[in-house]
Coordinates of C-alpha atoms and ligand atoms in Angstrom, one line a residue:
X1 CA 0.1 0.0 0.0
X2 CA 2.8 2.4 0.9
X3 CA 4.8 1.5 -2.2
X4 CA 1.6 2.5 -4.2
X5 CA 1.1 5.7 -2.5
X6 CA 4.7 6.6 -2.8
X7 CA 4.7 6.0 -6.5
X8 CA 1.7 8.3 -7.0
X9 CA 3.1 11.0 -4.8
X10 CA 6.4 10.9 -6.7
X11 CA 4.6 11.1 -10.1
X12 CA 2.3 14.1 -9.0
X13 CA 5.4 15.7 -7.5
X14 CA 7.4 15.4 -10.7
X15 CA 4.4 16.8 -12.7
X16 CA 3.9 19.9 -10.5
X17 CA 7.7 20.5 -10.6
X18 CA 7.5 20.3 -14.3
X19 CA 4.8 22.8 -14.5
X20 CA 6.5 25.0 -12.1
X21 CA 9.8 25.4 -14.1
X22 CA 7.5 26.5 -17.1
X23 CA 6.2 29.4 -14.8
X24 CA 8.2 32.5 -15.4
X25 CA 8.4 33.9 -11.8
X26 CA 9.1 37.8 -11.6
X27 CA 11.7 38.9 -9.2
X28 CA 11.2 42.1 -7.2
X29 CA 13.1 45.3 -8.2
X30 CA 15.7 45.2 -5.4
X31 CA 17.2 48.2 -3.4
X32 CA 19.7 47.1 -0.9
X33 CA 22.2 48.4 1.6
X34 CA 22.3 50.3 5.0
X35 CA 20.1 53.4 4.8
X36 CA 18.4 52.1 1.3
X37 CA 14.9 52.9 2.9
X38 CA 15.5 56.5 2.0
X39 CA 14.9 55.5 -1.7
X40 CA 11.7 54.2 -1.0
X41 CA 9.3 57.3 -1.3
X42 CA 10.9 58.2 -4.8
X43 CA 10.4 54.6 -5.8
X44 CA 6.7 54.6 -4.6
X45 CA 6.3 57.9 -6.6
X46 CA 7.9 56.5 -9.6
X47 CA 5.3 53.6 -9.7
X48 CA 2.6 56.3 -9.9
X49 CA 1.2 55.5 -6.3
X50 CA -0.5 58.4 -4.4
X51 CA -2.1 56.9 -1.6
X52 CA -0.3 53.9 0.2
X53 CA -1.5 51.6 2.9
X54 CA 1.5 50.9 5.1
X55 CA 0.9 47.2 6.6
X56 CA 3.1 46.6 9.9
X57 CA 2.7 45.3 13.3
X58 CA 2.5 46.8 16.7
X59 CA 5.9 45.6 17.8
X60 CA 7.5 47.6 14.9
X61 CA 5.4 50.8 15.1
X62 CA 5.8 50.7 18.9
X63 CA 9.6 51.1 18.6
X64 CA 9.2 53.9 16.1
X65 CA 10.7 52.1 13.2
X66 CA 8.0 53.2 10.7
X67 CA 8.0 56.9 11.6
X68 CA 10.8 58.3 9.4
X69 CA 9.3 56.6 6.3
X70 CA 5.8 58.1 7.1
X71 CA 7.4 61.4 7.4
X72 CA 9.4 61.0 4.3
X73 CA 6.3 59.9 2.3
X74 CA 4.4 62.8 3.5
X75 CA 7.3 65.2 2.3
X76 CA 6.8 63.8 -1.4
X77 CA 3.1 64.2 -1.2
X78 CA 2.1 60.5 -0.9
X79 CA -0.8 59.9 1.6
X80 CA 0.0 57.0 4.0
X81 CA -2.4 55.2 6.0
X82 CA -0.9 52.8 8.7
X83 CA -2.3 49.6 9.6
X84 CA -0.3 48.1 12.2
X85 CA -2.6 45.4 13.9
X86 CA -1.1 42.4 12.1
X87 CA -0.6 39.4 14.4
X88 CA 2.4 36.9 14.2
X89 CA 1.1 34.1 12.1
X90 CA -1.4 36.7 10.4
X91 CA -5.2 35.7 10.4
X92 CA -7.9 36.0 7.8
X93 CA -9.4 38.8 10.1
X94 CA -6.2 40.7 9.9
X95 CA -6.4 40.6 6.1
X96 CA -10.1 41.8 6.0
X97 CA -9.2 44.7 8.4
X98 CA -6.4 45.6 6.0
X99 CA -8.9 45.5 2.9
X100 CA -11.4 47.6 4.5
X101 CA -8.7 50.3 5.4
X102 CA -7.3 50.1 1.9
X103 CA -10.7 50.9 0.4
X104 CA -11.7 53.5 2.9
X105 CA -8.8 55.4 2.0
X106 CA -8.7 54.9 -1.7
X107 CA -5.3 53.4 -1.5
X108 CA -3.5 52.5 -4.9
X109 CA -0.4 50.7 -3.4
X110 CA 0.8 48.8 -0.5
X111 CA 3.9 48.9 1.7
X112 CA 4.7 45.8 3.6
X113 CA 6.9 46.7 6.5
X114 CA 8.0 44.0 9.0
X115 CA 8.8 40.4 9.3
X116 CA 7.0 37.7 7.3
X117 CA 3.7 38.4 9.3
X118 CA 3.2 42.0 7.9
X119 CA 4.6 41.0 4.5
X120 CA 2.3 37.8 4.0
X121 CA -0.7 39.9 5.2
X122 CA 0.1 42.6 2.8
X123 CA 0.4 40.2 -0.1
X124 CA -3.0 38.7 0.6
X125 CA -4.7 42.1 1.3
X126 CA -3.3 42.9 -2.2
X127 CA -4.7 39.8 -3.7
X128 CA -8.2 40.5 -2.1
X129 CA -8.2 43.9 -3.5
X130 CA -7.4 42.6 -7.0
X131 CA -9.8 39.6 -6.6
X132 CA -12.7 41.2 -4.7
X133 CA -15.0 38.2 -5.2
X134 CA -12.7 35.6 -3.7
X135 CA -12.0 35.2 0.0
X136 CA -8.8 34.7 1.4
X137 CA -9.7 31.1 2.0
X138 CA -10.8 30.5 -1.6
X139 CA -7.5 31.6 -2.7
X140 CA -5.7 28.7 -0.9
X141 CA -3.3 26.7 -2.9
X142 CA -1.7 27.7 -6.2
X143 CA -2.7 30.0 -9.0
X144 CA -6.1 31.0 -7.5
X145 CA -5.0 34.8 -7.8
X146 CA -5.6 37.0 -10.9
X147 CA -3.6 39.8 -11.6
X148 CA -1.9 42.0 -12.2
X149 CA -2.2 43.6 -8.6
X150 CA -1.4 46.9 -7.2
X151 CA 2.2 47.7 -6.6
X152 CA 3.6 46.2 -3.5
X153 CA 6.8 47.4 -1.7
X154 CA 8.3 45.0 0.7
X155 CA 10.5 46.0 3.5
X156 CA 11.5 43.2 5.6
X157 CA 12.8 43.8 9.2
X158 CA 13.8 40.3 10.0
X159 CA 16.2 38.1 7.9
X160 CA 14.1 35.6 7.7
X161 CA 11.3 34.5 5.6
X162 CA 12.3 35.8 2.2
X163 CA 8.7 36.8 1.8
X164 CA 9.9 40.0 0.0
X165 CA 10.7 37.7 -3.0
X166 CA 8.5 34.7 -2.7
X167 CA 5.3 33.9 -4.6
X168 CA 3.7 32.7 -1.2
X169 CA 2.0 33.9 1.7
X170 CA 0.8 31.9 4.9
X171 CA -2.5 32.7 6.7
X172 CA -3.7 31.4 10.0
X173 CA -7.4 30.3 10.1
X174 CA -8.4 30.6 13.7
X175 CA -11.5 28.6 13.2
X176 CA -9.8 25.4 12.0
X177 CA -6.5 26.1 13.9
X178 CA -4.6 25.5 10.6
X179 CA -2.5 27.6 8.4
X180 CA -2.9 27.8 4.7
X181 CA -0.8 29.1 1.9
X182 CA -1.7 31.2 -1.0
X183 CA 0.6 31.0 -4.0
X184 CA 0.8 33.0 -7.2
X185 CA 3.5 34.8 -9.2
X186 CA 1.2 37.9 -8.7
X187 CA 2.0 37.7 -5.2
X188 CA 5.7 38.5 -5.7
X189 CA 6.3 42.1 -4.6
X190 CA 7.0 44.7 -7.2
X191 CA 10.0 46.1 -5.0
X192 CA 11.9 45.0 -2.1
X193 CA 14.1 47.0 0.2
X194 CA 17.0 45.3 2.2
X195 CA 18.1 48.0 4.8
X196 CA 19.9 46.4 7.7
X197 CA 19.5 49.6 9.6
X198 CA 16.2 48.5 10.4
X199 CA 17.4 45.2 11.8
X200 CA 19.8 46.6 14.4
X201 CA 17.3 46.3 17.2
X202 CA 15.9 42.9 16.4
X203 CA 16.1 41.0 19.8
X204 CA 18.5 38.1 19.9
X205 CA 15.9 35.3 20.1
X206 CA 14.2 36.7 17.0
X207 CA 17.6 37.1 15.1
X208 CA 18.4 33.6 15.8
X209 CA 14.9 32.0 14.9
X210 CA 14.4 34.0 11.8
X211 CA 17.9 33.3 10.7
X212 CA 17.4 29.5 11.2
X213 CA 14.1 29.8 9.1
X214 CA 16.3 31.3 6.2
X215 CA 18.7 28.4 6.7
X216 CA 15.8 26.0 6.5
X217 CA 14.6 27.4 3.1
X218 CA 18.2 27.2 1.8
X219 CA 18.7 23.5 2.9
X220 CA 15.0 22.3 2.2
X221 CA 15.4 23.7 -1.4
X222 CA 18.8 22.4 -1.9
X223 CA 17.9 18.7 -0.9
X224 CA 14.6 18.6 -2.8
X225 CA 14.2 17.2 -6.2
X226 CA 13.1 20.6 -7.9
X227 CA 16.4 22.2 -7.2
X228 CA 18.2 23.8 -10.2
X229 CA 21.5 25.4 -10.8
X230 CA 19.8 28.7 -10.3
X231 CA 18.3 27.7 -6.8
X232 CA 21.5 25.9 -5.7
X233 CA 23.6 29.0 -6.4
X234 CA 21.2 31.1 -4.3
X235 CA 21.0 28.4 -1.5
X236 CA 24.8 28.1 -1.3
X237 CA 25.2 31.6 -0.9
X238 CA 22.6 31.8 1.8
X239 CA 24.1 28.9 3.7
X240 CA 27.6 30.3 3.6
X241 CA 26.6 33.6 5.1
X242 CA 24.3 32.1 7.7
X243 CA 26.9 29.7 8.9
X244 CA 29.5 32.5 9.1
X245 CA 27.5 35.3 10.5
X246 CA 24.1 34.2 12.4
X247 CA 25.8 33.2 15.8
X248 CA 28.0 36.4 15.9
X249 CA 24.9 38.5 15.2
X250 CA 23.0 36.8 17.9
X251 CA 25.6 37.6 20.3
X252 CA 25.9 41.1 19.1
X253 CA 23.4 42.5 16.8
X254 CA 24.8 46.0 16.3
X255 CA 27.3 45.1 13.3
X256 CA 25.3 46.6 10.4
X257 CA 27.4 44.9 7.8
X258 CA 26.7 41.4 9.3
X259 CA 23.0 42.4 9.5
X260 CA 23.0 43.4 5.8
X261 CA 24.8 40.0 4.9
X262 CA 22.0 38.1 6.8
X263 CA 19.3 40.2 4.9
X264 CA 20.9 39.1 1.7
X265 CA 21.2 35.7 2.8
X266 CA 17.5 35.5 3.7
X267 CA 16.9 37.0 0.1
X268 CA 19.0 34.3 -1.6
X269 CA 17.1 31.6 0.3
X270 CA 13.8 33.2 -0.6
X271 CA 14.8 33.1 -4.4
X272 CA 15.7 29.4 -4.0
X273 CA 12.8 28.2 -2.1
X274 CA 10.2 30.0 -4.0
X275 CA 11.1 27.9 -6.9
X276 CA 12.5 24.8 -5.5
X277 CA 10.1 24.5 -2.5
X278 CA 10.3 23.6 1.0
X279 CA 10.0 20.2 2.9
X280 CA 8.8 18.4 5.9
X281 CA 10.3 20.9 8.3
X282 CA 7.9 23.5 6.9
X283 CA 5.0 21.1 6.8
X284 CA 5.4 20.3 10.4
X285 CA 6.2 23.8 11.5
X286 CA 3.3 25.3 9.7
X287 CA 1.0 23.0 11.6
X288 CA 2.6 23.7 15.1
X289 CA 2.0 27.5 14.1
X290 CA -1.6 27.0 13.1
X291 CA -2.5 24.9 16.2
X292 CA -0.5 26.6 19.0
X293 CA 0.9 29.8 17.3
X294 CA 4.6 28.6 17.7
X295 CA 6.8 31.2 15.9
X296 CA 7.7 30.0 12.5
X297 CA 11.5 30.3 12.7
X298 CA 11.6 28.7 16.2
X299 CA 9.7 25.5 15.1
X300 CA 11.8 25.3 11.9
X301 CA 15.0 25.6 13.9
X302 CA 13.9 22.8 16.3
X303 CA 12.7 20.5 13.6
X304 CA 15.4 21.0 11.1
X305 CA 18.0 18.5 12.5
X306 CA 15.3 15.9 13.3
X307 CA 14.3 15.9 9.5
X308 CA 17.9 16.0 8.4
X309 CA 18.5 12.9 10.5
X310 CA 15.5 11.3 8.8
X311 CA 16.5 11.9 5.2
X312 CA 20.2 12.2 5.6
X313 CA 21.2 9.0 3.5
X314 CA 18.9 10.2 0.6
X315 CA 20.6 13.6 0.3
X316 CA 24.1 12.9 1.6
X317 CA 25.8 14.5 -1.3
X318 CA 24.0 17.8 -1.1
X319 CA 24.4 18.0 2.7
X320 CA 28.2 17.3 2.2
X321 CA 28.5 20.1 -0.3
X322 CA 26.7 22.5 2.0
X323 CA 29.3 21.3 4.9
X324 CA 32.2 22.3 2.6
X325 CA 30.5 25.6 1.5
X326 CA 29.9 26.3 5.2
X327 CA 33.6 25.7 6.0
X328 CA 33.1 22.6 7.9
X329 CA 35.3 20.3 6.0
X330 CA 37.4 19.6 2.8
X331 CA 35.9 18.4 -0.4
X332 CA 38.0 15.1 -0.4
X333 CA 36.5 13.9 3.0
X334 CA 33.8 11.1 2.8
X335 CA 30.3 12.4 2.1
X336 CA 28.8 10.5 4.9
X337 CA 31.1 12.4 7.4
X338 CA 30.5 15.7 5.8
X339 CA 26.8 15.2 5.8
X340 CA 26.8 14.2 9.4
X341 CA 29.0 17.1 10.4
X342 CA 26.4 19.6 8.6
X343 CA 23.6 18.3 10.8
X344 CA 25.8 18.4 13.9
X345 CA 26.5 22.1 13.1
X346 CA 22.8 22.9 12.8
X347 CA 22.4 21.3 16.4
X348 CA 25.6 23.2 17.7
X349 CA 24.0 26.5 16.2
X350 CA 20.7 25.8 18.0
X351 CA 22.5 25.1 21.4
X352 CA 24.7 28.2 21.0
X353 CA 21.7 30.4 20.3
X354 CA 19.6 29.0 23.2
X355 CA 17.0 27.3 20.9
X356 CA 15.4 24.4 22.7
X357 CA 15.3 20.9 21.5
X358 CA 11.5 20.5 21.8
X359 CA 8.3 22.6 21.4
X360 CA 6.8 23.5 24.7
X361 CA 3.2 23.8 23.7
X362 CA 3.0 20.4 22.0
X363 CA 0.4 18.0 23.6
X364 CA 1.1 14.3 23.0
X365 CA -2.8 13.9 22.2
X366 CA -2.3 16.1 19.2
X367 CA 0.5 14.3 17.6
X368 CA -1.7 12.0 15.2
X369 CA -3.7 14.8 13.9
X370 CA -0.5 17.1 13.5
X371 CA 1.2 14.2 11.6
X372 CA -1.9 13.8 9.4
X373 CA -2.0 17.6 8.6
X374 CA 1.7 18.0 8.0
X375 CA 1.9 15.0 5.4
X376 CA -1.3 16.4 3.8
X377 CA 0.5 19.6 3.3
X378 CA 3.6 18.0 2.0
X379 CA 2.4 15.3 -0.4
X380 CA 2.7 15.8 -3.3
X381 CA 3.8 19.4 -3.5
X382 CA 7.0 19.3 -1.4
X383 CA 9.7 17.6 -3.5
X384 CA 11.5 15.9 -0.6
X385 CA 14.4 13.6 -0.8
X386 CA 12.8 10.9 1.2
X387 CA 9.1 10.2 1.7
X388 CA 7.7 10.2 5.3
X389 CA 5.1 7.6 6.5
X390 CA 2.5 8.8 9.1
X391 CA 4.5 6.6 11.8
X392 CA 7.7 8.2 11.0
X393 CA 6.1 11.7 11.1
X394 CA 4.5 10.9 14.6
X395 CA 8.0 9.6 15.6
X396 CA 9.7 13.0 14.9
X397 CA 6.8 14.9 16.7
X398 CA 7.3 12.5 19.7
X399 CA 10.9 13.7 20.0
X400 CA 9.8 17.4 20.2
X401 CA 8.1 16.4 23.5
X402 CA 11.5 16.3 25.1
X403 CA 12.6 19.7 25.7
X404 CA 16.3 20.6 26.6
X405 CA 17.9 24.0 26.6
Ligands
NAD501 N1 5.6 34.0 2.4 C1 6.7 33.4 2.7 O1 7.5 33.1 1.7 C2 7.1 33.0 4.0 C3 8.4 32.2 4.3 C4 8.6 31.9 5.6 C5 7.7 32.4 6.6 N2 6.5 33.0 6.4 C6 5.7 33.4 7.3 O2 6.2 34.5 7.9 C7 5.8 34.8 9.5 C8 6.8 34.7 10.4 O3 7.6 35.9 10.0 P1 9.0 36.4 11.0 O4 9.5 35.2 11.4 O5 9.6 37.4 10.1 O6 8.3 37.1 12.1 P2 7.1 38.1 12.3 O7 6.8 38.8 11.2 O8 5.9 37.3 13.1 O9 7.7 38.9 13.5 C9 8.1 38.3 14.7 C10 8.4 39.5 15.9 O10 9.4 40.2 15.6 C11 9.1 41.7 15.8 N3 10.0 42.4 14.7 C12 10.1 42.3 13.5 N4 11.1 43.1 12.9 C13 11.6 43.7 14.1 C14 12.7 44.6 14.2 N5 13.4 45.0 13.2 N6 13.0 45.1 15.5 C15 12.2 44.6 16.6 N7 11.3 43.7 16.4 C16 10.9 43.3 15.2 C17 7.7 41.7 15.4 O11 7.1 42.9 16.0 C18 7.2 40.5 15.9 O12 6.8 40.7 17.2 C19 4.9 33.4 9.7 O13 3.5 33.4 9.6 C20 5.4 32.4 8.5 O14 4.5 31.3 8.2 C21 6.3 33.4 5.1
FE2_502 FE1 10.0 29.5 6.4

């Protein structure tokens, strides 16, 4: 039975991968470097936008991070309405509030300012504006959004999700306690601004977990079967930077050059995974986020070494290459040794950045359902190196009940 199921999952996954390669994915116009946010008002103006909705969250507006931009937009005569009620793991209600405010203020463009939560929320607000007859839930899955949409300018303040260049957005449905994805080339933002000065005050625990999210994007895209030369190049650059700079930035977040490198690493990883997809780490993590609100990056960091243990033998060569790129060994060493060293490094990074080994909110009684939902999310659209049975997914979740650190 499992063999038959495996066969069909693989065939379907190949088919989706084949179709994906045929879709020309846009890339956002990129402005990058410390202080680059100063260029955004002129850029917004150049796209003919006169009234912008700025989507953010209270954590960001509370520390005054958006104030200089709001002033600068005002100076060039662009009306700016701030919607800063986005929750972490943004909800359908967050999107609907944003849509109402956009319409009430006759906006014609959106600035997404924040981590993945405001960026994803802004992307789906934009999709709802352009597709008024469809609810966010009806856009679930791939290619349900028609376009073109209004200009969307993404300003990531975590390094992180890569949402500023990805075709997807994750939305929480508090009714079903599930997270669902909306994916369409029209969701790729028009422009992305990577300004590390906005990330200097990012607290250490968010620096570490969001950095491990970016690492997970790079690794999962690299070991999956949809990887291409293009995605591998971006994933490799991301891994090199993250292994070199993340722990140091966790300890001291004030080095703007390191922060800028990490912002770029997150962007590289975003360009990789939006084409080559993610894997079981994300499938499990999204479901822990939907059920308990576990922060996305934290869940990924905790799950990554466990999923790599599970599939190591089926992606040994790729993990070995990443180990060499990350400076963990030499090319002529046995690939088994190098691949194991790469997984050890992920565990060491987690330990050094005080990331626990389990998920505090996880209830043993929820494990069967979580495994079911995670595998339903992964099969067939995540091109993983080794397919996971329900019992194997449950076994990984069982390990998350034991928390050290
Ligand atoms: N669309 C995609 O391609 C994609 C990829 C990965 C994850 N995601 C989604 O992104 C969301 C997670 O995003 P995230 O990890 O960036 O976290 P987040 O956006 O939820 O932010 C986490 C916290 O960090 C704070 N914060 C953000 N930037 C800050 C700064 N510069 N200084 C101080 N505080 C700051 C926020 O106020 C918030 O409290 C999840 O919903 C996840 O599913 C989307
Ligand atoms: Fe992610």
